[in-house]
Coordinates of C-alpha atoms and ligand atoms in Angstrom, one line a residue:
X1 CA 48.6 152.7 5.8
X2 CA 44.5 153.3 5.8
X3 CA 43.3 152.6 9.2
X4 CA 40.6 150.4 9.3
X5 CA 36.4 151.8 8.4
X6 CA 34.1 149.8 10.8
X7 CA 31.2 148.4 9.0
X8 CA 28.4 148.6 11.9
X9 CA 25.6 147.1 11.9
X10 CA 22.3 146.4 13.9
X11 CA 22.1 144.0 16.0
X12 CA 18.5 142.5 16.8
X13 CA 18.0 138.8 17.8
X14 CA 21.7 138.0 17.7
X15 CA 21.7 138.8 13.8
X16 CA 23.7 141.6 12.5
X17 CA 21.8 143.5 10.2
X18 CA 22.9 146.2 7.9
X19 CA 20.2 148.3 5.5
X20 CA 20.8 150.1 2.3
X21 CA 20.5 153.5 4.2
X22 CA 23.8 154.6 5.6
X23 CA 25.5 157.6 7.3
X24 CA 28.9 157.9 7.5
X25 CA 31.6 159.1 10.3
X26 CA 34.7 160.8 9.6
X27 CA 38.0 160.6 11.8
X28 CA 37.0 164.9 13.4
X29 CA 41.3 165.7 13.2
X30 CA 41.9 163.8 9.9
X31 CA 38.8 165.0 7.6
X32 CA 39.2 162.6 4.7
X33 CA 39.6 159.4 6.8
X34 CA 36.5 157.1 7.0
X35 CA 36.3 155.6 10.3
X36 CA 32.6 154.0 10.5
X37 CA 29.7 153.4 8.1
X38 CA 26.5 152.4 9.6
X39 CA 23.0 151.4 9.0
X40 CA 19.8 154.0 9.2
X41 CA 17.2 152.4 11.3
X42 CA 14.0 153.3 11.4
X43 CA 10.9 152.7 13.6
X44 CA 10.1 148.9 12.0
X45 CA 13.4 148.1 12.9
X46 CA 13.3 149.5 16.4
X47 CA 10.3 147.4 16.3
X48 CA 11.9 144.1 15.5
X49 CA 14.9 145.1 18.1
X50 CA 12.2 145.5 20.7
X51 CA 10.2 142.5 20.0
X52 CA 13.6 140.7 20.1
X53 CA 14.2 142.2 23.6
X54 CA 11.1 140.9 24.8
X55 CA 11.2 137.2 22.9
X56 CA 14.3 137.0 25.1
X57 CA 13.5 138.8 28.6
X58 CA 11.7 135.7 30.2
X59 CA 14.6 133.4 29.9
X60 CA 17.4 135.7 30.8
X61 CA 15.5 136.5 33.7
X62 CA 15.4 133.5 35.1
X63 CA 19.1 132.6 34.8
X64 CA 20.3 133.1 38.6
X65 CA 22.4 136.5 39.0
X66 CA 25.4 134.6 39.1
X67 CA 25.1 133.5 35.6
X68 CA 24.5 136.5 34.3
X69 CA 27.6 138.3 36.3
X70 CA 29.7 135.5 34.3
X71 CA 28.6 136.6 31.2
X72 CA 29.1 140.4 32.0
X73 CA 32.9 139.0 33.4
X74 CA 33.4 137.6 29.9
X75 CA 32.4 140.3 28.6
X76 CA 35.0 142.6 30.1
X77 CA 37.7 140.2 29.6
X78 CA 36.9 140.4 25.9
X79 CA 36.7 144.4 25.9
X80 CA 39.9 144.3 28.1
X81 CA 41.9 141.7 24.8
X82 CA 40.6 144.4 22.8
X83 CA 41.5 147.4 24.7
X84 CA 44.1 148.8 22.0
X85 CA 41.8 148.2 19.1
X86 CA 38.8 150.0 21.0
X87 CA 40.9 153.3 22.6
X88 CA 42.5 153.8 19.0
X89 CA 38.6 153.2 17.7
X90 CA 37.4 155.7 20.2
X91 CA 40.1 158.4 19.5
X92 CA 39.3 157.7 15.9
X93 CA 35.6 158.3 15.9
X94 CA 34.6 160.8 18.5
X95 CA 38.3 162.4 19.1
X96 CA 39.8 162.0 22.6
X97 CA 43.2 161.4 22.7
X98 CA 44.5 157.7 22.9
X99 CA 45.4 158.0 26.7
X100 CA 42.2 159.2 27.6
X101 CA 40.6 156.7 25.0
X102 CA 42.2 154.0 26.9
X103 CA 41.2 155.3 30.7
X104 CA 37.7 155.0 28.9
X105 CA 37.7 151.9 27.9
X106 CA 39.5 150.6 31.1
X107 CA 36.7 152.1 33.0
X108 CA 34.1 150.4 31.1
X109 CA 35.6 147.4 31.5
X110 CA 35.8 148.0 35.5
X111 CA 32.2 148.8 35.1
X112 CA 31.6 145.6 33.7
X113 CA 33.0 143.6 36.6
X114 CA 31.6 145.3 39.0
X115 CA 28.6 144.4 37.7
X116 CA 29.6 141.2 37.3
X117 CA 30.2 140.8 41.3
X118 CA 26.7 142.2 41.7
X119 CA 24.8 138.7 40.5
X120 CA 26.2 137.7 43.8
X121 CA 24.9 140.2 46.2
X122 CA 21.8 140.4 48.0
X123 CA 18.9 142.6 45.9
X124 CA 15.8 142.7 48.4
X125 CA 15.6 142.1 52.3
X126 CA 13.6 140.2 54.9
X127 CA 11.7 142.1 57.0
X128 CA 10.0 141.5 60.8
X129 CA 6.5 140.9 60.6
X130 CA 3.4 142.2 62.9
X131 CA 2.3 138.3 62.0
X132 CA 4.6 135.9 64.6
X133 CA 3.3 133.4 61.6
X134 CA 4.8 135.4 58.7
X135 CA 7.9 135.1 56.7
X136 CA 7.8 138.9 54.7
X137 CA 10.3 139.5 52.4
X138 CA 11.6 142.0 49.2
X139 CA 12.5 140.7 46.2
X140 CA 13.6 142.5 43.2
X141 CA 12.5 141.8 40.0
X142 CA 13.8 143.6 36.6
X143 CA 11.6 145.8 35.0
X144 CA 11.9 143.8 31.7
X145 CA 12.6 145.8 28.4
X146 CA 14.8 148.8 28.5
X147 CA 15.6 151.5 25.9
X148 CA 18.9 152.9 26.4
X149 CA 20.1 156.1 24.8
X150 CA 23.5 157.7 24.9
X151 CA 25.1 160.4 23.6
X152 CA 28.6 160.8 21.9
X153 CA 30.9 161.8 24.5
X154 CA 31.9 158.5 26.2
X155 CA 30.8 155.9 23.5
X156 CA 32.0 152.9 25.2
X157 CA 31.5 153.9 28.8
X158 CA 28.3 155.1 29.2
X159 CA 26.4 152.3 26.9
X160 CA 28.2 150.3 29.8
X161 CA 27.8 152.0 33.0
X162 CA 23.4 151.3 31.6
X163 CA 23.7 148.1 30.0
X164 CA 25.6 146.3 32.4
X165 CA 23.4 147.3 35.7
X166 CA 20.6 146.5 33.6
X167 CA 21.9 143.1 32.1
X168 CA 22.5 141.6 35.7
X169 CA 19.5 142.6 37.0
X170 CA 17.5 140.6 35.1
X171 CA 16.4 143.1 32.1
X172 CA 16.8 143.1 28.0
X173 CA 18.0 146.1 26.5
X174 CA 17.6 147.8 22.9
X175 CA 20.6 150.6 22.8
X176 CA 20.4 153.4 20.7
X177 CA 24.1 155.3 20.4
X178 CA 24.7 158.5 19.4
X179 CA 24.5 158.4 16.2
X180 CA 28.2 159.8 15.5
X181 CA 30.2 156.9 17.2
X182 CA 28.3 153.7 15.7
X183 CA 32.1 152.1 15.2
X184 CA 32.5 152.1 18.8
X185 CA 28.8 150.8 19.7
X186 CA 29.8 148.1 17.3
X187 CA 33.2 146.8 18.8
X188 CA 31.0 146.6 22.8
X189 CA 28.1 144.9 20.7
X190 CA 30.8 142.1 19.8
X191 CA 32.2 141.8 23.1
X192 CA 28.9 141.1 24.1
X193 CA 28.6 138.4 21.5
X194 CA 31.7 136.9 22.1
X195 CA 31.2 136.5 25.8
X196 CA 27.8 134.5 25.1
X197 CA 25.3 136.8 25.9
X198 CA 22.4 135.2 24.6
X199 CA 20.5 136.1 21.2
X200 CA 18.3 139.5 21.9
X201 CA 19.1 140.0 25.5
X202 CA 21.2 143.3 24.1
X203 CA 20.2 145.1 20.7
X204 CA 21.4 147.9 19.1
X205 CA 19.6 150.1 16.8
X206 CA 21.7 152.7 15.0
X207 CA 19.9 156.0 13.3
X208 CA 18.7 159.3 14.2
X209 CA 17.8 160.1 18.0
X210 CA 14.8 161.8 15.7
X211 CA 13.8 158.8 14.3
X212 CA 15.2 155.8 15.9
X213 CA 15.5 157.2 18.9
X214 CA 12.3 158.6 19.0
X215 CA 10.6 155.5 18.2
X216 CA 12.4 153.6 21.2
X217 CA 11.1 156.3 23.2
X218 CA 7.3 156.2 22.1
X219 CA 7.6 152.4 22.2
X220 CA 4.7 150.4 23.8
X221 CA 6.5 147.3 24.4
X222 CA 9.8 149.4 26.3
X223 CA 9.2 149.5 30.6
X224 CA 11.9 152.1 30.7
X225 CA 13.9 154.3 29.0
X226 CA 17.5 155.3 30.6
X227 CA 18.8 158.3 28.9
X228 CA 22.1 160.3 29.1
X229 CA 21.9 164.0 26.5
X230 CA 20.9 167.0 26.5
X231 CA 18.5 168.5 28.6
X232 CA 16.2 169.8 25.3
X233 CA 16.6 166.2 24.5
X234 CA 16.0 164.9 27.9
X235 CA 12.7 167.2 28.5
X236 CA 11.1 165.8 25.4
X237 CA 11.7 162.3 26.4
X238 CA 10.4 162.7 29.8
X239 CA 7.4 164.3 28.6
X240 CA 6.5 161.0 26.1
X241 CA 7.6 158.5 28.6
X242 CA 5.2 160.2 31.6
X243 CA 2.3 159.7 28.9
X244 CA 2.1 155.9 28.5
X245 CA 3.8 155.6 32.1
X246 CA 7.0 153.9 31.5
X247 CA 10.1 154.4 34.0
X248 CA 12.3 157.3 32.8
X249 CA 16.0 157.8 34.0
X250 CA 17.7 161.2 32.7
X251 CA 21.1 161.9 33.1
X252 CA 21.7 165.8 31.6
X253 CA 23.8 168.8 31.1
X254 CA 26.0 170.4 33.6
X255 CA 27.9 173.6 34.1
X256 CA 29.9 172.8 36.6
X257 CA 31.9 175.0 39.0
X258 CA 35.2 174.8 40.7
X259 CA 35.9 177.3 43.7
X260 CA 39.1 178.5 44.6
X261 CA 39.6 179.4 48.0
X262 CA 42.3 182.2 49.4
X263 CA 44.2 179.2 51.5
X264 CA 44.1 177.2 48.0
X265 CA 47.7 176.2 46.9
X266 CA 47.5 177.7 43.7
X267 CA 49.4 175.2 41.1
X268 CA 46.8 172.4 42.4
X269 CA 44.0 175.1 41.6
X270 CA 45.1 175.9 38.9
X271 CA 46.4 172.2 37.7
X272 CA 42.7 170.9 38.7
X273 CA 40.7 173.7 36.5
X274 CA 42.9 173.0 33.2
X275 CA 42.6 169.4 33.4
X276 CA 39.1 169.6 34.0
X277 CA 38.2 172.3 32.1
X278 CA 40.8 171.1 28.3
X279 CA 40.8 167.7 29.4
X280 CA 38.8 165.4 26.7
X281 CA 38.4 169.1 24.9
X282 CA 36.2 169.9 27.5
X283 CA 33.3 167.8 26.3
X284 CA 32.6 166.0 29.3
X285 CA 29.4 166.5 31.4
X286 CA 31.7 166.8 34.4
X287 CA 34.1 169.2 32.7
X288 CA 34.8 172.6 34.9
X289 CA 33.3 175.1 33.0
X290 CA 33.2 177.9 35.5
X291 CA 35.7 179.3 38.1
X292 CA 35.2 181.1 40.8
X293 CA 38.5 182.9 43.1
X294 CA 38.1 185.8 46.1
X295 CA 39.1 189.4 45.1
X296 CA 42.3 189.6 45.2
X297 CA 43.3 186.4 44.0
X298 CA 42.2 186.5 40.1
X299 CA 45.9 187.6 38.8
X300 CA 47.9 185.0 41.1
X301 CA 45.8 182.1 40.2
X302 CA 45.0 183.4 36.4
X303 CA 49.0 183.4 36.2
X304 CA 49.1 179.8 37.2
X305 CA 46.2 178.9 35.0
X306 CA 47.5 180.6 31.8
X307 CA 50.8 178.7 32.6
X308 CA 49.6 175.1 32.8
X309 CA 47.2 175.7 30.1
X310 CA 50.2 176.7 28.0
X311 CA 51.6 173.1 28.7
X312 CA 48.6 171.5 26.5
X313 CA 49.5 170.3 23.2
X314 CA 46.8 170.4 20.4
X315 CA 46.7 167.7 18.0
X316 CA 45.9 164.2 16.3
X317 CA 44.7 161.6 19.0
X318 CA 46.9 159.2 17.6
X319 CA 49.7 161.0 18.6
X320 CA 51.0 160.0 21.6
X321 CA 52.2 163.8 22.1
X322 CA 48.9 165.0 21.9
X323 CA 46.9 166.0 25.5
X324 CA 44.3 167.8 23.7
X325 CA 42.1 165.9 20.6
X326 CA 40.0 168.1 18.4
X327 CA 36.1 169.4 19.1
X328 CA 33.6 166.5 18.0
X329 CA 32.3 167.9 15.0
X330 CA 32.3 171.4 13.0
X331 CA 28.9 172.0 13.8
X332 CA 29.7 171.7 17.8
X333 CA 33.1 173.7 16.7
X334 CA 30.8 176.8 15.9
X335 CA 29.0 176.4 18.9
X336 CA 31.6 176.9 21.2
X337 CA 32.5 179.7 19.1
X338 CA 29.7 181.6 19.5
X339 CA 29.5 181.3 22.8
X340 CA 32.7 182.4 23.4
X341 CA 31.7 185.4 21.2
X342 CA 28.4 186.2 23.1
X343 CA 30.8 186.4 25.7
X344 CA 33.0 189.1 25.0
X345 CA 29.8 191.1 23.5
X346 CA 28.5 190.7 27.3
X347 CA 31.8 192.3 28.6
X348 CA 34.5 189.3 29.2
X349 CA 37.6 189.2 28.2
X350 CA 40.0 187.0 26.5
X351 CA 42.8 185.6 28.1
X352 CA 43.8 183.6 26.4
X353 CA 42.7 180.6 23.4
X354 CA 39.7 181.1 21.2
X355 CA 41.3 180.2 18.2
X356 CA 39.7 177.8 16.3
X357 CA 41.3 176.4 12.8
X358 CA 40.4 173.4 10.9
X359 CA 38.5 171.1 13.8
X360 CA 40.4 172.4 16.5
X361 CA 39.6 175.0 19.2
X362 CA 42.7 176.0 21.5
X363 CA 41.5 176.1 25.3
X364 CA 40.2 179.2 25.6
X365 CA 40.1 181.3 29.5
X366 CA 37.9 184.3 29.9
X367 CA 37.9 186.6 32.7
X368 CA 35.3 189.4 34.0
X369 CA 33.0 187.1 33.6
X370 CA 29.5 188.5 35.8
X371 CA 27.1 185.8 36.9
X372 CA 24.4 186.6 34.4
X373 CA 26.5 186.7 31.4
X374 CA 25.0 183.8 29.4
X375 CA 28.4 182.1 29.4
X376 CA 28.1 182.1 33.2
X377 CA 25.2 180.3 33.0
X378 CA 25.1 178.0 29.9
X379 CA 26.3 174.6 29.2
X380 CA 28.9 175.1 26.6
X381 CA 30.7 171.9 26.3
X382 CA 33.8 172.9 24.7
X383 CA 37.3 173.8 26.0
X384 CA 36.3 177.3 27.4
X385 CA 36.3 178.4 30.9
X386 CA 34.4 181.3 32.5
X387 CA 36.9 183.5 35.3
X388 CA 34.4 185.2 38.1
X389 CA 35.5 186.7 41.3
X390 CA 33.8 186.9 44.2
X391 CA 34.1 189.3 47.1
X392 CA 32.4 187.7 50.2
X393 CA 32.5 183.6 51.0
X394 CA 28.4 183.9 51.0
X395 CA 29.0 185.7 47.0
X396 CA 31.1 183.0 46.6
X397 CA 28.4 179.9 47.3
X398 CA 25.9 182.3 45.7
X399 CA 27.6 182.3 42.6
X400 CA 28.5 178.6 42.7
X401 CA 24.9 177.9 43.1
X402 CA 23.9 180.1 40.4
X403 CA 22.4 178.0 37.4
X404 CA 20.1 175.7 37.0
X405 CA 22.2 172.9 36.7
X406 CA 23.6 171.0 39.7
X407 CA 26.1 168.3 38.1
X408 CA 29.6 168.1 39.6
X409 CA 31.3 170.9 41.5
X410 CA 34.5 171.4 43.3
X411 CA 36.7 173.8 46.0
X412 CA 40.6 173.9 46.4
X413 CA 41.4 174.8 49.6
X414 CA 43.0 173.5 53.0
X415 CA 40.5 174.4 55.2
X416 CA 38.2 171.4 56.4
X417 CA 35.3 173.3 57.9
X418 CA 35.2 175.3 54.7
X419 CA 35.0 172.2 52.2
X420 CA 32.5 170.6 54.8
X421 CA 30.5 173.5 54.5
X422 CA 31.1 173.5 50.2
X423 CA 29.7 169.9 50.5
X424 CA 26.4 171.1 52.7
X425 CA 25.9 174.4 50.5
X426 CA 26.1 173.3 47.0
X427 CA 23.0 171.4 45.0
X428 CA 25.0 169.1 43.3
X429 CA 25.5 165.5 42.9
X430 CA 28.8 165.2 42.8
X431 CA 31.1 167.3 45.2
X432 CA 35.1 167.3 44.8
X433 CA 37.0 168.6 47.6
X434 CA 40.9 168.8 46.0
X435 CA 40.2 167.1 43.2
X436 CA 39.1 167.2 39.3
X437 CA 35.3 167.6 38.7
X438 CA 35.6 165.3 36.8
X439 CA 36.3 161.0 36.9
X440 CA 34.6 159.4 39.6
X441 CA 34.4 155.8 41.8
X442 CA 32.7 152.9 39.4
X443 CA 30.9 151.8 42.8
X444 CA 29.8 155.4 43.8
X445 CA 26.4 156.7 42.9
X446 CA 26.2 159.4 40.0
X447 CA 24.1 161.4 39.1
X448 CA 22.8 165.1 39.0
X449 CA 20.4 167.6 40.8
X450 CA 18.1 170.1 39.4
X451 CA 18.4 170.6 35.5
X452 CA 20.9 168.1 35.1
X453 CA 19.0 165.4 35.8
X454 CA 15.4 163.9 36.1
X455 CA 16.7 163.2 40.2
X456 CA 14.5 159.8 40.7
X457 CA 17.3 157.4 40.3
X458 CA 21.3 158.1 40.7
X459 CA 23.7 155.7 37.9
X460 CA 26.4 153.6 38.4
X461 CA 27.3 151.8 41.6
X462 CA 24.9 150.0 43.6
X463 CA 22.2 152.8 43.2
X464 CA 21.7 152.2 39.6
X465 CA 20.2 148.5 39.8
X466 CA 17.3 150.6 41.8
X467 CA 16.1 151.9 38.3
X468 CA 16.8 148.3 36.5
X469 CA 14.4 146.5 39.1
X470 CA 11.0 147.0 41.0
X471 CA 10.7 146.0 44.2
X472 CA 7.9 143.1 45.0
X473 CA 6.9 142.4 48.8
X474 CA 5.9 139.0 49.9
X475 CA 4.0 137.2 52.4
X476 CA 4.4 133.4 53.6
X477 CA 2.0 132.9 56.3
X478 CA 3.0 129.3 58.2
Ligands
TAP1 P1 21.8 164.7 22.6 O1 21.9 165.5 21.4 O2 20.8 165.0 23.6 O3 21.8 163.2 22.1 C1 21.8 162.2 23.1 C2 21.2 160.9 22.4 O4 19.8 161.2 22.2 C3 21.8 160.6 21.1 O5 21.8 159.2 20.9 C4 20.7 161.2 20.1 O6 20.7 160.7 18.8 C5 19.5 160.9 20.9 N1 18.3 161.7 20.5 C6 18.3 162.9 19.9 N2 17.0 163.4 19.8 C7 16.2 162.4 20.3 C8 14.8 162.2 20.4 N3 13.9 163.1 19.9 N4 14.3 161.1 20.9 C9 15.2 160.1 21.4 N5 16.5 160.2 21.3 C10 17.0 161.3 20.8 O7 23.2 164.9 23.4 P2 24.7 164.7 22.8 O8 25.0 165.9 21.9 O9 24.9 163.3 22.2 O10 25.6 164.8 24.1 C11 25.9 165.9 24.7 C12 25.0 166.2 25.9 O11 25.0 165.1 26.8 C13 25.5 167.4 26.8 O12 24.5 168.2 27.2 C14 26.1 166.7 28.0 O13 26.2 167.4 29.2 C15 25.2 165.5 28.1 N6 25.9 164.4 28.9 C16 25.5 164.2 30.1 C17 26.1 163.2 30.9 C18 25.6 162.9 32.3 S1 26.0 161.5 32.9 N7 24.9 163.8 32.9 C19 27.1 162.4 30.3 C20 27.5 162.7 29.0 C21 26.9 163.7 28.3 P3 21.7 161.4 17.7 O14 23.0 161.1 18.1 O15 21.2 160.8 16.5 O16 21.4 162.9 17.8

């Protein structure tokens, strides 16, 4: 049987709106297998999805919170009926396999009602006034008109974990996906629909990040733009969005690092760095892409490594069998190949993977890996892990704090004092003591430091309606 091509379109003003100009996307492990067609937009339609964003901010601002968490409820309720048809989408478009496909899509739909439960709590405070005659009190008001744009990775869940903060705050939104995984842009955009979210409060303009995206971006009429990429990406938009002053949220890169203490039970340490290093194919921003062990430790905890990484099996997402999808494209496919062979041209060595055929890359571990190799240092994300070895606890932080990014990092050990101290040391926004660098709480702050993120505003959780909203201080003299 011929699964199923999704025939996306726009959606501005609650019409659906397709255009002559279409680009296609093909299933990554099954290259002849249409899985989505979708329209080209272009900076007049951007303009009509913005216009429709604002036509539609004043009234959907004034619905009380409550009203708007229903519709965000509905909304995951419908994403939850359609959680099959969306993970198989998922695994279909951008290649993750169907269990982690479905722990995507069940997250995004936690996401949703989370938000939901958020038009009921309190977003401002009263305050004691120098005035005995004074009522003074914070309200918070949304910003109005947001541009969202997301990358490919997590096609569902991220277009959530923005939209939905930003929905029951109060704000419209125009969403511009990555413009690889339109099918699964589509199917949320539905589930929005179906759960009555009112015409133009969300909008979705596929296209080019160059062009589309670009022109969200420059927009006049857009108060914000929240933005999830990579950090050449990120930079440029930061850059346009500082020069007409609108409200910039950038989520970027990582390279993020998992240290292994001495004390470290070695089949959790080893466990913790394949899963987050192979799992999703490595193309998560939280994937572990660096390890770091003491001397003396590299062989026992390589041995370990090598083992449960030989327990992955490479294939179709479909297949339930499968723990490992293929890379996203051939283009990314040569890009973690050439980093892998920079690598071993700076003096690392293969331990084992690095074998890529068709649109698959086998997880791939290198050892003798110094700190300023470029693979060290450089966001790869692919299935390839970097080996270092430390010989002093103070090398060891060095080392961990080595790049410019500051994502998500981790330490396997026993030893509370030295994971306290891990959590005090390391400039990153997310800290895992004994556990994956990846996955974390939908009601915990996220976010990055330094190059992996713009730092104003943290997603997710109760931090991210801090971005959707500006706060407004008033008086009531009496
Ligand atoms: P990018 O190439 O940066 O693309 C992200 C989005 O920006 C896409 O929708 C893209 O459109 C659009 N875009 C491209 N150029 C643009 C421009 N000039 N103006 C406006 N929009 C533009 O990233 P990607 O390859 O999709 O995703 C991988 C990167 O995202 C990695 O670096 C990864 O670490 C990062 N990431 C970070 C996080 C967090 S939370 N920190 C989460 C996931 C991914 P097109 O699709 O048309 O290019």
């Amino acid at each position: 049987m011929t699964a199923a091509c999704v025939e996306a379109r726009h959606l501005i003003g609650g019409r659906w709106i397709g255009a002559e100009r279409t680009a296609r996307r093909w299933n990554p492990a099954r290259g002849d297998e249409l899985v989505s067609v979708a329209p080209v937009g272009d900076r007049n339609i951007v303009d009509e999805a913005v216009a429709a964003a604002r036509a539609s901010a004043p009234a959907w601002a004034s619905m009380t919170g409550e009203a708007r968490g229903a519709v965000l409820a509905r909304t995951a309720g419908a994403l939850r009926a359609r959680a099959s048809e969306a993970a198989t989408l998922i695994a279909r478009e951008e290649g993750k396999t169907l269990a982690e496909a479905s722990g995507e899509v069940g997250r995004a739909a936690a996401m949703l009602e989370f938000y939901a439960s958020l038009g009921r709590q309190p977003l401002g405070s009263t305050l004691p006034s120098a005035d005995g005659s004074m009522h003074l009190y914070t309200t918070r008001e949304p910003v109005g008109v947001v541009g969202l744009v997301t990358p490919w990775n997590f096609p569902i869940a991220i277009p959530v974990w923005k939209a939905a903060p930003a929905l029951v705050a109060g704000n419209t939104v125009v969403v511009k996906p990555a413009s690889i995984v339109p099918g699964s842009m589509h199917l949320l955009a539905e589930c929005f629909e179906e759960a009555g979210l009112p015409a133009g409060v969300l909008n979705v303009v596929h296209g080019s990040g160059g062009e589309a995206g670009q022109a969200l971006v420059e927009h006049p009429e857009v108060d914000a733009i929240s933005f999830t990429g990579s950090g050449a990406v990120g930079r440029r938009i930061n850059i346009t969005a500082a020069e007409r002053m609108a409200r910039v949220q950038l989520e970027l890169g990582g390279k993020n690092g998992m240290l292994v203490m001495p004390d470290a039970d070695m089949e959790l340490a080893a466990d913790l760095c394949a899963r987050g290093a192979f799992g999703l194919t490595g193309q998560a921003c939280t994937a572990t892409s660096r390890v770091v062990v003491m001397e003396g430790d590299e062989q026992r905890f390589l041995d370990a490594l090598v083992a449960r990484t030989m327990q992955i099996r490479i294939g179709d997402p479909l297949d339930p069998d499968t723990t490992m999808g293929p890379v996203v494209t051939e283009q990314q496919l040569r890009t973690d190949v050439s980093w892998i062979e920079r690598a071993l041209a700076d003096g690392a060595e293969l331990v084992s993977g690095g074998v890529a055929s068709g649109s698959f890359l086998t997880p791939t571990i290198l050892r003798r890996v110094e700190p300023e190799h470029a693979i060290a240092r450089e966001e790869v994300f692919g299935p390839v892990l970097a080996v270092m070895v430390a010989r002093s606890p103070e090398e060891a932080m060095r080392i961990m704090n080595g790049t410019e990014y500051g994502l998500s990092a981790g330490i396997v050990t026993s030893d509370l004092a030295a994971a306290m101290e891990f959590s005090r040391t390391i400039d990153a926004g997310v800290i895992k003591v004994n556990r994956l660098t990846t996955g974390t709480d939908v009601n915990a702050p996220f976010g990055g430091m330094r190059a992996s993120s713009n730092g104003l505003f943290r997603e997710q959780g109760f931090s991210a309606t801090d971005f959707f909203t500006r706060v407004k201080t008033t008086y009531v003299g009496f």
